[in-house]
Every structure is written in C-alpha cells, then in structure tokens.
mmCIF file of C-alpha atoms in Angstrom:
data_model
loop_
_atom_site.group_PDB
_atom_site.id
_atom_site.type_symbol
_atom_site.label_atom_id
_atom_site.label_comp_id
_atom_site.label_asym_id
_atom_site.label_seq_id
_atom_site.Cartn_x
_atom_site.Cartn_y
_atom_site.Cartn_z
ATOM 1 C CA MET A 285 121.138 68.969 94.548
ATOM 2 C CA LYS A 286 120.775 71.067 97.947
ATOM 3 C CA LYS A 287 122.067 73.966 96.230
ATOM 4 C CA ILE A 288 119.674 73.879 93.282
ATOM 5 C CA THR A 289 116.784 73.180 95.666
ATOM 6 C CA GLY A 290 117.625 76.179 97.768
ATOM 7 C CA ILE A 291 118.013 78.572 94.689
ATOM 8 C CA VAL A 292 114.461 77.180 93.727
ATOM 9 C CA LEU A 293 112.885 78.084 97.141
ATOM 10 C CA LEU A 294 114.552 81.531 96.849
ATOM 11 C CA LEU A 295 113.026 82.172 93.628
ATOM 12 C CA PHE A 296 109.748 80.952 94.758
ATOM 13 C CA PHE A 297 109.598 83.333 97.765
ATOM 14 C CA VAL A 298 110.621 85.930 95.783
ATOM 15 C CA ALA A 299 108.025 85.358 93.347
ATOM 16 C CA MET A 300 105.366 85.220 95.769
ATOM 17 C CA ALA A 301 106.560 88.271 97.593
ATOM 18 C CA SER A 302 106.456 90.344 93.988
ATOM 19 C CA PHE A 303 102.763 89.427 93.878
ATOM 20 C CA ALA A 304 101.703 90.515 97.397
ATOM 21 C CA HIS A 305 98.536 92.412 98.346
ATOM 22 C CA PHE A 306 99.265 95.791 100.201
ATOM 23 C CA GLN A 307 96.608 98.324 101.896
ATOM 24 C CA MET A 308 98.423 101.592 101.478
ATOM 25 C CA ILE A 309 97.997 104.843 103.461
ATOM 26 C CA TYR A 310 100.419 107.055 101.588
ATOM 27 C CA THR A 311 101.188 110.749 102.453
ATOM 28 C CA PRO A 312 104.677 111.956 100.866
ATOM 29 C CA THR A 313 106.471 112.045 104.041
ATOM 30 C CA SER A 314 105.658 110.681 107.672
ATOM 31 C CA VAL A 315 107.696 113.840 109.091
ATOM 32 C CA VAL A 316 105.097 116.830 108.512
ATOM 33 C CA GLU A 317 104.301 120.338 108.895
ATOM 34 C CA GLY A 318 101.713 122.698 108.295
ATOM 35 C CA ASN A 319 98.019 122.373 109.366
ATOM 36 C CA SER A 320 96.572 119.713 106.851
ATOM 37 C CA VAL A 321 97.830 116.557 105.424
ATOM 38 C CA ASP A 322 96.746 114.683 102.278
ATOM 39 C CA PHE A 323 96.669 111.164 101.849
ATOM 40 C CA LYS A 324 96.056 108.480 99.080
ATOM 41 C CA ILE A 325 94.549 105.231 100.204
ATOM 42 C CA VAL A 326 94.809 102.436 97.738
ATOM 43 C CA PHE A 327 94.760 98.524 97.458
ATOM 44 C CA THR A 328 97.637 97.756 95.200
ATOM 45 C CA HIS A 329 100.723 95.917 94.526
ATOM 46 C CA PRO A 330 103.083 98.741 95.044
ATOM 47 C CA ALA A 331 106.516 96.766 94.559
ATOM 48 C CA GLU A 332 105.645 96.383 90.878
ATOM 49 C CA SER A 333 102.804 98.983 90.011
ATOM 50 C CA GLY A 334 100.905 95.976 89.477
ATOM 51 C CA HIS A 335 96.813 95.069 89.663
ATOM 52 C CA THR A 336 95.147 97.573 91.918
ATOM 53 C CA MET A 337 91.904 96.199 93.514
ATOM 54 C CA ASP A 338 88.649 97.900 94.778
ATOM 55 C CA ILE A 339 88.914 98.364 98.608
ATOM 56 C CA GLY A 340 86.399 95.923 100.342
ATOM 57 C CA LYS A 341 85.066 94.325 96.852
ATOM 58 C CA ASN A 342 83.189 90.843 97.842
ATOM 59 C CA GLU A 343 82.227 87.865 95.932
ATOM 60 C CA ALA A 344 79.251 89.363 94.486
ATOM 61 C CA GLY A 345 81.093 92.634 93.056
ATOM 62 C CA GLU A 346 79.600 95.081 95.738
ATOM 63 C CA ILE A 347 82.623 97.633 96.772
ATOM 64 C CA LYS A 348 82.157 98.107 100.424
ATOM 65 C CA GLY A 349 85.009 100.257 101.175
ATOM 66 C CA PHE A 350 86.038 100.459 104.838
ATOM 67 C CA GLU A 351 84.403 99.130 108.144
ATOM 68 C CA LYS A 352 86.466 101.794 110.182
ATOM 69 C CA PHE A 353 89.041 104.526 109.575
ATOM 70 C CA PHE A 354 90.442 106.379 112.323
ATOM 71 C CA SER A 355 93.115 108.209 113.804
ATOM 72 C CA VAL A 356 94.892 107.836 117.223
ATOM 73 C CA HIS A 357 96.485 110.933 118.783
ATOM 74 C CA LYS A 358 97.566 111.146 122.498
ATOM 75 C CA GLU A 359 94.978 107.933 123.033
ATOM 76 C CA LYS A 360 92.123 109.762 121.568
ATOM 77 C CA ILE A 361 90.464 108.228 118.877
ATOM 78 C CA GLN A 362 88.952 110.285 115.890
ATOM 79 C CA ASP A 363 86.748 108.638 113.540
ATOM 80 C CA LEU A 364 87.838 109.670 110.098
ATOM 81 C CA LEU A 365 85.157 107.657 107.696
ATOM 82 C CA PRO A 366 83.215 110.980 107.254
ATOM 83 C CA SER A 367 86.513 112.594 106.032
ATOM 84 C CA LEU A 368 87.115 109.953 103.224
ATOM 85 C CA LYS A 369 86.447 111.222 99.343
ATOM 86 C CA LYS A 370 86.029 108.459 96.873
ATOM 87 C CA THR A 371 88.365 108.835 93.881
ATOM 88 C CA GLU A 372 90.179 106.423 91.729
ATOM 89 C CA PHE A 373 93.817 105.345 91.493
ATOM 90 C CA SER A 374 95.952 104.028 88.508
ATOM 91 C CA THR A 375 99.055 101.696 88.240
ATOM 92 C CA SER A 376 100.823 100.325 85.026
ATOM 93 C CA GLU A 377 98.194 97.539 84.782
ATOM 94 C CA ASN A 378 94.504 99.219 85.727
ATOM 95 C CA THR A 379 92.442 101.561 87.397
ATOM 96 C CA ALA A 380 90.371 100.897 90.343
ATOM 97 C CA SER A 381 88.504 102.559 93.729
ATOM 98 C CA ALA A 382 90.218 104.423 96.085
ATOM 99 C CA TYR A 383 90.021 107.234 98.573
ATOM 100 C CA ASP A 384 91.717 110.658 99.316
ATOM 101 C CA LEU A 385 91.622 111.934 102.858
ATOM 102 C CA THR A 386 92.966 115.338 104.113
ATOM 103 C CA LEU A 387 93.695 115.388 108.031
ATOM 104 C CA ASN A 388 93.350 119.129 109.176
ATOM 105 C CA LYS A 389 91.831 120.804 112.369
ATOM 106 C CA ASP A 390 88.158 119.651 111.243
ATOM 107 C CA ASN A 391 89.215 116.164 112.140
ATOM 108 C CA GLY A 392 91.354 116.087 114.987
ATOM 109 C CA PHE A 393 94.805 117.447 113.409
ATOM 110 C CA LYS A 394 95.943 119.954 115.981
ATOM 111 C CA GLY A 395 98.929 120.546 118.068
ATOM 112 C CA GLY A 396 102.027 118.423 117.995
ATOM 113 C CA GLY A 397 102.968 114.611 118.294
ATOM 114 C CA ASP A 398 102.326 111.089 116.604
ATOM 115 C CA TRP A 399 98.912 110.471 114.800
ATOM 116 C CA ALA A 400 98.330 106.845 113.885
ATOM 117 C CA LEU A 401 96.270 106.269 110.952
ATOM 118 C CA VAL A 402 94.340 103.128 111.131
ATOM 119 C CA ALA A 403 92.249 101.381 108.236
ATOM 120 C CA VAL A 404 89.789 98.467 108.893
ATOM 121 C CA PRO A 405 88.440 97.456 105.464
ATOM 122 C CA HIS A 406 85.835 95.213 104.501
ATOM 123 C CA PRO A 407 86.953 91.813 103.427
ATOM 124 C CA TYR A 408 88.229 91.894 99.752
ATOM 125 C CA TYR A 409 87.370 88.528 97.951
ATOM 126 C CA GLU A 410 90.632 87.073 95.808
ATOM 127 C CA GLY A 411 88.889 85.068 93.346
ATOM 128 C CA SER A 412 92.264 83.585 92.205
ATOM 129 C CA GLU A 413 92.593 81.787 95.546
ATOM 130 C CA ASP A 414 88.736 81.798 96.746
ATOM 131 C CA ILE A 415 89.426 83.634 99.885
ATOM 132 C CA TYR A 416 88.624 86.780 101.346
ATOM 133 C CA ILE A 417 91.655 89.086 102.566
ATOM 134 C CA GLN A 418 91.365 91.856 104.973
ATOM 135 C CA GLN A 419 94.452 93.937 105.870
ATOM 136 C CA ILE A 420 94.459 96.059 109.099
ATOM 137 C CA THR A 421 96.580 98.730 108.244
ATOM 138 C CA LYS A 422 98.337 101.238 110.016
ATOM 139 C CA VAL A 423 100.932 104.318 109.506
ATOM 140 C CA PHE A 424 102.072 106.976 111.428
ATOM 141 C CA ILE A 425 103.006 110.692 111.077
ATOM 142 C CA ASN A 426 104.788 112.957 113.240
ATOM 143 C CA LYS A 427 104.545 116.647 114.013
ATOM 144 C CA ALA A 428 106.824 118.681 116.048
ATOM 145 C CA GLY A 429 109.281 115.872 117.087
ATOM 146 C CA LEU A 430 107.082 115.028 120.063
ATOM 147 C CA ASP A 431 106.743 111.264 120.720
ATOM 148 C CA THR A 432 103.052 110.241 121.764
ATOM 149 C CA ASP A 433 101.364 106.938 120.228
ATOM 150 C CA TRP A 434 104.000 105.194 118.022
ATOM 151 C CA SER A 435 104.676 102.183 120.655
ATOM 152 C CA ALA A 436 101.032 102.321 121.811
ATOM 153 C CA ARG A 437 98.378 99.483 120.884
ATOM 154 C CA CYS A 438 96.035 101.316 118.444
ATOM 155 C CA ALA A 439 93.980 98.858 116.858
ATOM 156 C CA GLU A 440 92.351 97.064 119.923
ATOM 157 C CA GLY A 441 90.599 93.757 118.873
ATOM 158 C CA TYR A 442 92.369 93.520 115.705
ATOM 159 C CA PRO A 443 95.940 92.021 114.806
ATOM 160 C CA GLU A 444 98.691 94.656 114.714
ATOM 161 C CA ILE A 445 102.370 94.950 114.101
ATOM 162 C CA MET A 446 104.003 97.010 116.868
ATOM 163 C CA PRO A 447 106.673 98.875 116.282
ATOM 164 C CA LEU A 448 109.924 98.634 118.419
ATOM 165 C CA VAL A 449 111.582 101.495 116.625
ATOM 166 C CA LYS A 450 110.087 104.844 115.784
ATOM 167 C CA PRO A 451 108.705 104.171 112.335
ATOM 168 C CA TYR A 452 109.327 107.681 111.003
ATOM 169 C CA ASP A 453 112.903 107.590 112.387
ATOM 170 C CA VAL A 454 114.293 104.584 110.533
ATOM 171 C CA TRP A 455 117.485 105.138 108.464
ATOM 172 C CA VAL A 456 118.296 103.406 105.425
ATOM 173 C CA GLY A 457 120.783 100.825 106.527
ATOM 174 C CA GLY A 458 119.443 100.616 110.102
ATOM 175 C CA ILE A 459 117.603 98.183 111.784
ATOM 176 C CA PHE A 460 113.843 98.122 111.918
ATOM 177 C CA ARG A 461 112.020 95.834 114.685
ATOM 178 C CA GLY A 462 108.554 95.044 115.253
ATOM 179 C CA VAL A 463 106.419 92.397 116.944
ATOM 180 C CA VAL A 464 103.313 90.851 115.725
ATOM 181 C CA VAL A 465 100.374 90.592 117.746
ATOM 182 C CA ASP A 466 96.842 88.932 117.447
ATOM 183 C CA SER A 467 93.609 90.497 117.985
ATOM 184 C CA LYS A 468 94.090 89.962 121.754
ATOM 185 C CA GLY A 469 97.358 91.843 121.798
ATOM 186 C CA LYS A 470 99.365 88.441 122.197
ATOM 187 C CA PRO A 471 102.636 87.631 120.327
ATOM 188 C CA VAL A 472 102.235 85.404 117.134
ATOM 189 C CA PRO A 473 104.861 83.191 117.109
ATOM 190 C CA ASN A 474 106.831 82.499 113.647
ATOM 191 C CA ALA A 475 104.524 84.797 111.631
ATOM 192 C CA GLU A 476 105.043 84.908 107.980
ATOM 193 C CA ILE A 477 105.686 88.478 107.147
ATOM 194 C CA GLU A 478 105.367 89.802 103.401
ATOM 195 C CA VAL A 479 107.612 93.021 102.835
ATOM 196 C CA GLU A 480 107.038 95.601 99.799
ATOM 197 C CA TYR A 481 108.574 98.753 99.027
ATOM 198 C CA ILE A 482 106.749 101.634 97.402
ATOM 199 C CA ASN A 483 108.784 101.336 94.334
ATOM 200 C CA PHE A 484 107.488 104.038 92.180
ATOM 201 C CA ASP A 485 106.588 107.811 92.849
ATOM 202 C CA VAL A 486 102.998 108.568 93.786
ATOM 203 C CA ASP A 487 101.679 111.261 92.026
ATOM 204 C CA MET A 488 99.037 112.726 94.306
ATOM 205 C CA LYS A 489 97.361 115.132 91.734
ATOM 206 C CA ALA A 490 96.902 112.307 88.958
ATOM 207 C CA SER A 491 96.355 109.835 91.470
ATOM 208 C CA LYS A 492 98.709 107.026 89.816
ATOM 209 C CA PHE A 493 102.135 105.347 90.261
ATOM 210 C CA ALA A 494 104.618 107.421 88.077
ATOM 211 C CA GLY A 495 108.143 107.169 86.951
ATOM 212 C CA LYS A 496 110.163 103.979 86.722
ATOM 213 C CA ALA A 497 110.818 101.370 89.449
ATOM 214 C CA LYS A 498 113.735 102.596 91.970
ATOM 215 C CA THR A 499 114.800 99.046 92.910
ATOM 216 C CA GLU A 500 114.900 95.521 92.129
ATOM 217 C CA ALA A 501 115.087 94.307 95.047
ATOM 218 C CA ALA A 502 111.686 95.562 96.465
ATOM 219 C CA ALA A 503 109.913 92.725 97.941
ATOM 220 C CA THR A 504 110.856 89.701 100.141
ATOM 221 C CA ILE A 505 109.255 87.221 102.877
ATOM 222 C CA ILE A 506 110.490 87.283 106.585
ATOM 223 C CA LEU A 507 109.542 84.992 109.355
ATOM 224 C CA ALA A 508 109.152 86.647 113.208
ATOM 225 C CA ASP A 509 110.644 84.597 115.986
ATOM 226 C CA LYS A 510 108.854 82.357 118.429
ATOM 227 C CA ASN A 511 108.130 85.902 120.417
ATOM 228 C CA GLY A 512 106.611 87.262 117.117
ATOM 229 C CA VAL A 513 109.632 89.705 116.824
ATOM 230 C CA PHE A 514 111.210 90.422 113.292
ATOM 231 C CA SER A 515 114.088 92.730 111.982
ATOM 232 C CA PHE A 516 114.520 94.315 108.967
ATOM 233 C CA VAL A 517 117.032 96.606 107.321
ATOM 234 C CA PRO A 518 115.693 98.947 104.406
ATOM 235 C CA HIS A 519 118.070 99.727 101.711
ATOM 236 C CA LYS A 520 116.126 102.303 100.114
ATOM 237 C CA ALA A 521 114.947 105.640 101.240
ATOM 238 C CA GLY A 522 111.117 105.539 101.135
ATOM 239 C CA TYR A 523 108.017 103.734 102.534
ATOM 240 C CA TRP A 524 108.516 99.843 103.471
ATOM 241 C CA GLY A 525 105.180 97.757 104.509
ATOM 242 C CA PHE A 526 105.207 94.798 106.364
ATOM 243 C CA ALA A 527 102.343 92.455 106.025
ATOM 244 C CA ALA A 528 101.798 89.804 108.752
ATOM 245 C CA LEU A 529 99.671 87.180 106.983
ATOM 246 C CA GLY A 530 96.806 85.711 108.936
ATOM 247 C CA ALA A 531 97.716 87.340 112.236
ATOM 248 C CA GLY A 532 94.077 87.740 113.316
ATOM 249 C CA LYS A 533 91.929 85.346 115.271
ATOM 250 C CA THR A 534 89.130 85.618 112.465
ATOM 251 C CA LYS A 535 89.602 82.709 110.022
ATOM 252 C CA LYS A 536 86.413 82.690 107.853
ATOM 253 C CA PHE A 537 84.227 85.363 106.415
ATOM 254 C CA ALA A 538 81.178 84.501 104.094
ATOM 255 C CA GLY A 539 81.988 80.524 104.456
ATOM 256 C CA LYS A 540 85.340 81.296 103.072
ATOM 257 C CA GLU A 541 89.028 81.388 104.297
ATOM 258 C CA LEU A 542 89.673 84.803 105.527
ATOM 259 C CA SER A 543 93.476 85.941 105.707
ATOM 260 C CA GLN A 544 93.044 88.696 108.301
ATOM 261 C CA ASP A 545 96.598 90.630 108.034
ATOM 262 C CA ALA A 546 98.187 93.085 110.328
ATOM 263 C CA VAL A 547 99.955 95.812 108.078
ATOM 264 C CA LEU A 548 102.359 98.652 109.253
ATOM 265 C CA TRP A 549 104.108 101.197 107.137
ATOM 266 C CA ILE A 550 107.401 102.719 108.155
ATOM 267 C CA GLU A 551 109.446 105.373 106.127
ATOM 268 C CA ALA A 552 112.983 105.104 105.918
ATOM 269 C CA MET A 553 115.221 108.184 105.716
ATOM 270 C CA PRO A 554 118.367 108.854 103.670
ATOM 271 C CA VAL A 555 121.349 108.784 105.458
ATOM 272 C CA LYS A 556 123.195 112.470 104.825
#
C-alpha cells in the first residue's frame, strides 16, 4: 500500500509540474558576444509547448503587460519598458501576446560583465483556479567573462531566487544551488519550487516553439530547505527555469488570492 501511495504521489507531482506557468525571458545563449542581444518574452508552458498566456491579462480580459522591466549592470538600473515591442508567440496549442526586446548601446548594453534582466508583470488572472499569478522573473547574460552582478540582489522589494552558482556557468550533470528570498530579502523556508526545461527550439524569427520535445523528463517539483536553499542537477543542455511559488509577501490582488512567484532561468552548458 505504501509503495502504491508513493507512486501515486509521484505521478501527481509530475502532472502538476507539467502544467506549470513560466514567464520566459529568452535569448539563445546566456554567454554573448557582439553589440546587441535579442530576447523573446513569453508567458507559457515551455516543457510541453503548452498553452501560452497574454502577459498581465486580468479578470476583465484587459492585457496590462508589465509593471516594470529593467536591467541591472554594475549595480546600475536601466528601465527597459520603452524598449519592449509587442508581438505574438505560438505554441502547439495557441498564440498569445508576447514581447521582443533588443539590448544594445541605446539601452545600456556597453562594455563587459553581467546583465540581469528583471520582469515584473501585472498579475495574470488564472480562471481555472480563480487566482492571480505574478511571476517576478530574472535571467542573466554575460559578456567578456567579467563577473559583476550575478550574486547581487537585483529585484529589491520583490521575491527573488539568488543563485549560489553562476547561472551562466552551470554544466550538465553539475549541481546548481540557489536560495529563495522574500520581498524583504529574507530566506523562505521550505519553499515549493517548480522546475521546467525549455523543451523545444525557440524560432526567434517565426516567434514560436519548433521541433520535437528534447526529453520526457522536463518538469518536476522540489523543496528548499529550512534556510530557503535548494539544489538541482540539470541533465540536459539548455535553459532551466525555477519558480518559487508564493514566495512574495503580497498574497491578495483585486480581492483574490495572489501567487507572487520568484522565477530564475539558468543555462546548462554541455560537457565537451
């Protein structure tokens, strides 16, 4: 009976993970060259090329987009909201609103080091659960191998996942560690973390997921320890997302429950 119960619970958690919402800030590689970097910004289900959502869509059907979108480089914050361009993105299920972003000299992409891109979307109404979801999302890129910002607090006033390993220097089969903190920067004990892999190619020009799924093991759920620290070993090269559910202090929006999540993307590199 215990064995059967364990199997049922495992299948339950895997099923839950396979339907996770994830705010993406995607560029093909996190270690960059050149003077500009292009991004696709999508709210979707990347493990299964599943349903994609209009970012910041409320219960009334209004699409609000982002409250804030900015970069952090050498502790300097650059507002990127004016640089976002509306577009659409398609999955195997549907098409929804999304954004394109080009990071270049006009919006602060100069020199070398780390750039943290941070997205604060307006809360999204999830009708099937009658709740709102707000995913404070962070991704890093690095140029010229200079470490500057990857270990710093980048989203003051919001929940955040702080990497304990450089998020652009993770290897397949190596251990990635992070700590979940709340909006005041305090660790969140026993945080529940959904993990998803971008399991399909992202066609930047056509603005869609393309190709076949790369692995069946593309989503799971893990728990942080009492200090908010978690570990994960990526088994596949590419981008892995971590969403610490309800890590923020804000629990209500528009009279409904709000899950204010902290999301971090890392890129696992192949071992040569």
